[in-house]
PDB file of C-alpha atoms in Angstrom:
ATOM      1  CA  GLN A   1     242.970 193.040 203.784  1.00  0.00           C
ATOM      2  CA  VAL A   2     240.839 190.542 201.944  1.00  0.00           C
ATOM      3  CA  GLN A   3     241.884 186.986 201.177  1.00  0.00           C
ATOM      4  CA  LEU A   4     240.385 185.161 198.205  1.00  0.00           C
ATOM      5  CA  VAL A   5     240.607 181.429 197.595  1.00  0.00           C
ATOM      6  CA  GLU A   6     239.272 179.882 194.389  1.00  0.00           C
ATOM      7  CA  SER A   7     238.179 176.290 193.917  1.00  0.00           C
ATOM      8  CA  GLY A   8     236.301 174.181 191.401  1.00  0.00           C
ATOM      9  CA  GLY A   9     238.646 174.224 188.451  1.00  0.00           C
ATOM     10  CA  GLY A  10     239.615 171.088 186.578  1.00  0.00           C
ATOM     11  CA  LEU A  11     239.562 169.207 183.301  1.00  0.00           C
ATOM     12  CA  VAL A  12     236.307 168.927 181.376  1.00  0.00           C
ATOM     13  CA  GLN A  13     235.318 167.957 177.865  1.00  0.00           C
ATOM     14  CA  ALA A  14     233.963 170.505 175.431  1.00  0.00           C
ATOM     15  CA  GLY A  15     230.279 171.073 176.052  1.00  0.00           C
ATOM     16  CA  GLY A  16     230.606 170.265 179.720  1.00  0.00           C
ATOM     17  CA  SER A  17     230.116 172.400 182.817  1.00  0.00           C
ATOM     18  CA  LEU A  18     232.102 173.549 185.820  1.00  0.00           C
ATOM     19  CA  ARG A  19     231.248 175.708 188.799  1.00  0.00           C
ATOM     20  CA  LEU A  20     233.966 177.870 190.280  1.00  0.00           C
ATOM     21  CA  SER A  21     233.782 179.191 193.814  1.00  0.00           C
ATOM     22  CA  CYS A  22     235.717 181.951 195.527  1.00  0.00           C
ATOM     23  CA  ALA A  23     235.742 182.162 199.303  1.00  0.00           C
ATOM     24  CA  ALA A  24     236.433 185.613 200.705  1.00  0.00           C
ATOM     25  CA  SER A  25     237.692 186.317 204.203  1.00  0.00           C
ATOM     26  CA  GLY A  26     239.152 189.210 206.157  1.00  0.00           C
ATOM     27  CA  SER A  27     237.779 192.712 205.697  1.00  0.00           C
ATOM     28  CA  ILE A  28     234.933 191.669 203.427  1.00  0.00           C
ATOM     29  CA  PHE A  29     232.812 194.566 204.730  1.00  0.00           C
ATOM     30  CA  SER A  30     234.840 196.780 202.395  1.00  0.00           C
ATOM     31  CA  ILE A  31     233.943 194.812 199.235  1.00  0.00           C
ATOM     32  CA  ASN A  32     231.292 196.202 196.903  1.00  0.00           C
ATOM     33  CA  ALA A  33     232.292 194.561 193.630  1.00  0.00           C
ATOM     34  CA  MET A  34     233.614 191.146 192.669  1.00  0.00           C
ATOM     35  CA  ALA A  35     234.588 189.606 189.387  1.00  0.00           C
ATOM     36  CA  TRP A  36     236.118 186.675 187.598  1.00  0.00           C
ATOM     37  CA  TYR A  37     239.052 187.198 185.252  1.00  0.00           C
ATOM     38  CA  ARG A  38     240.972 184.669 183.224  1.00  0.00           C
ATOM     39  CA  GLN A  39     244.386 184.416 181.644  1.00  0.00           C
ATOM     40  CA  ALA A  40     245.321 181.951 178.937  1.00  0.00           C
ATOM     41  CA  PRO A  41     248.970 181.136 178.150  1.00  0.00           C
ATOM     42  CA  GLY A  42     250.576 183.952 176.203  1.00  0.00           C
ATOM     43  CA  LYS A  43     247.566 186.212 176.577  1.00  0.00           C
ATOM     44  CA  GLN A  44     246.650 189.114 178.806  1.00  0.00           C
ATOM     45  CA  ARG A  45     244.318 188.721 181.743  1.00  0.00           C
ATOM     46  CA  GLU A  46     240.759 189.525 180.703  1.00  0.00           C
ATOM     47  CA  LEU A  47     237.483 190.192 182.468  1.00  0.00           C
ATOM     48  CA  VAL A  48     234.991 187.331 182.297  1.00  0.00           C
ATOM     49  CA  ALA A  49     232.134 188.574 184.478  1.00  0.00           C
ATOM     50  CA  ALA A  50     231.508 191.048 187.271  1.00  0.00           C
ATOM     51  CA  ILE A  51     228.841 191.597 189.901  1.00  0.00           C
ATOM     52  CA  LEU A  52     228.218 194.842 191.760  1.00  0.00           C
ATOM     53  CA  SER A  53     226.238 195.942 194.763  1.00  0.00           C
ATOM     54  CA  GLY A  54     222.558 195.587 194.039  1.00  0.00           C
ATOM     55  CA  GLY A  55     223.153 192.518 191.914  1.00  0.00           C
ATOM     56  CA  ARG A  56     224.003 194.221 188.630  1.00  0.00           C
ATOM     57  CA  THR A  57     226.121 191.948 186.442  1.00  0.00           C
ATOM     58  CA  ASN A  58     228.372 192.415 183.436  1.00  0.00           C
ATOM     59  CA  TYR A  59     229.639 189.721 181.094  1.00  0.00           C
ATOM     60  CA  ALA A  60     232.264 189.584 178.412  1.00  0.00           C
ATOM     61  CA  ASP A  61     230.701 188.940 175.024  1.00  0.00           C
ATOM     62  CA  PHE A  62     232.520 185.633 174.675  1.00  0.00           C
ATOM     63  CA  VAL A  63     230.700 184.132 177.697  1.00  0.00           C
ATOM     64  CA  LYS A  64     227.247 185.693 177.420  1.00  0.00           C
ATOM     65  CA  GLY A  65     224.564 183.032 177.568  1.00  0.00           C
ATOM     66  CA  ARG A  66     227.010 180.383 178.805  1.00  0.00           C
ATOM     67  CA  PHE A  67     228.399 181.652 182.122  1.00  0.00           C
ATOM     68  CA  THR A  68     226.553 182.999 185.161  1.00  0.00           C
ATOM     69  CA  ILE A  69     228.129 184.965 187.997  1.00  0.00           C
ATOM     70  CA  SER A  70     226.496 185.044 191.418  1.00  0.00           C
ATOM     71  CA  ARG A  71     227.345 185.678 195.043  1.00  0.00           C
ATOM     72  CA  ASP A  72     225.933 185.296 198.488  1.00  0.00           C
ATOM     73  CA  ASN A  73     224.471 188.361 200.179  1.00  0.00           C
ATOM     74  CA  ALA A  74     227.458 189.020 202.433  1.00  0.00           C
ATOM     75  CA  TRP A  75     230.182 188.863 199.751  1.00  0.00           C
ATOM     76  CA  ASN A  76     231.501 185.734 201.461  1.00  0.00           C
ATOM     77  CA  THR A  77     231.395 183.599 198.361  1.00  0.00           C
ATOM     78  CA  LEU A  78     231.483 184.299 194.652  1.00  0.00           C
ATOM     79  CA  TYR A  79     230.469 181.747 192.044  1.00  0.00           C
ATOM     80  CA  LEU A  80     230.886 181.268 188.333  1.00  0.00           C
ATOM     81  CA  GLN A  81     228.685 178.667 186.677  1.00  0.00           C
ATOM     82  CA  MET A  82     230.235 177.766 183.350  1.00  0.00           C
ATOM     83  CA  ASN A  83     228.157 175.814 180.827  1.00  0.00           C
ATOM     84  CA  SER A  84     228.770 174.809 177.219  1.00  0.00           C
ATOM     85  CA  LEU A  85     232.490 175.084 177.765  1.00  0.00           C
ATOM     86  CA  LYS A  86     234.767 175.435 174.756  1.00  0.00           C
ATOM     87  CA  PRO A  87     238.484 174.652 174.362  1.00  0.00           C
ATOM     88  CA  GLU A  88     239.127 178.401 174.073  1.00  0.00           C
ATOM     89  CA  ASP A  89     237.814 178.796 177.642  1.00  0.00           C
ATOM     90  CA  THR A  90     240.970 177.061 178.844  1.00  0.00           C
ATOM     91  CA  ALA A  91     242.755 179.442 181.200  1.00  0.00           C
ATOM     92  CA  VAL A  92     243.613 180.187 184.790  1.00  0.00           C
ATOM     93  CA  TYR A  93     240.557 181.816 186.344  1.00  0.00           C
ATOM     94  CA  TYR A  94     241.104 184.459 189.008  1.00  0.00           C
ATOM     95  CA  CYS A  95     238.736 185.832 191.609  1.00  0.00           C
ATOM     96  CA  ASN A  96     238.858 189.590 192.091  1.00  0.00           C
ATOM     97  CA  ALA A  97     237.358 191.833 194.751  1.00  0.00           C
ATOM     98  CA  LYS A  98     237.250 195.598 194.793  1.00  0.00           C
ATOM     99  CA  ASN A  99     236.340 198.440 197.086  1.00  0.00           C
ATOM    100  CA  LEU A 100     234.854 201.033 194.766  1.00  0.00           C
ATOM    101  CA  VAL A 101     233.984 204.589 195.703  1.00  0.00           C
ATOM    102  CA  LYS A 102     232.264 206.537 192.909  1.00  0.00           C
ATOM    103  CA  ASN A 103     233.762 204.047 190.412  1.00  0.00           C
ATOM    104  CA  VAL A 104     237.297 204.655 191.709  1.00  0.00           C
ATOM    105  CA  VAL A 105     239.136 201.534 192.881  1.00  0.00           C
ATOM    106  CA  LEU A 106     240.389 202.202 196.400  1.00  0.00           C
ATOM    107  CA  ASN A 107     241.503 198.629 197.046  1.00  0.00           C
ATOM    108  CA  GLU A 108     241.738 195.544 194.888  1.00  0.00           C
ATOM    109  CA  TYR A 109     242.430 191.939 195.798  1.00  0.00           C
ATOM    110  CA  TRP A 110     243.214 188.797 193.801  1.00  0.00           C
ATOM    111  CA  GLY A 111     243.031 185.105 194.442  1.00  0.00           C
ATOM    112  CA  GLN A 112     245.761 182.683 193.431  1.00  0.00           C
ATOM    113  CA  GLY A 113     243.795 181.324 190.483  1.00  0.00           C
ATOM    114  CA  THR A 114     242.326 177.983 189.515  1.00  0.00           C
ATOM    115  CA  GLN A 115     243.091 176.131 186.289  1.00  0.00           C
ATOM    116  CA  VAL A 116     240.264 175.304 183.899  1.00  0.00           C
ATOM    117  CA  THR A 117     241.130 173.034 180.996  1.00  0.00           C
ATOM    118  CA  VAL A 118     238.593 172.180 178.307  1.00  0.00           C
ATOM    119  CA  SER A 119     239.488 169.320 175.993  1.00  0.00           C
ATOM    120  CA  SER A 120     238.150 169.046 172.462  1.00  0.00           C
TER     121      SER A 120
END
């Protein structure tokens, strides 16, 4: 089992920045992919950014150039640096960890989420 705890959310004005963190514990040796998702009220959960073994990253088009995902080498902590925030970035942000084998998800874990609110 892997436990994920997010922090760093809050209220910020449009154009501002926040840095989210996700602390992983438990069987982190099994993790080889982590990601940030978000869910706004009335909307489905969507992928924001992902990072894989070797450092390869993927970003949703709506955050490219504004958000940066990173992690420490041991998968202990995942970060999301969010710059130039917009009101439409308002959502609960969730940390996600996966154990992938040949692109098949063997195990998947979620944090409890952290609220990000961007005022106009």
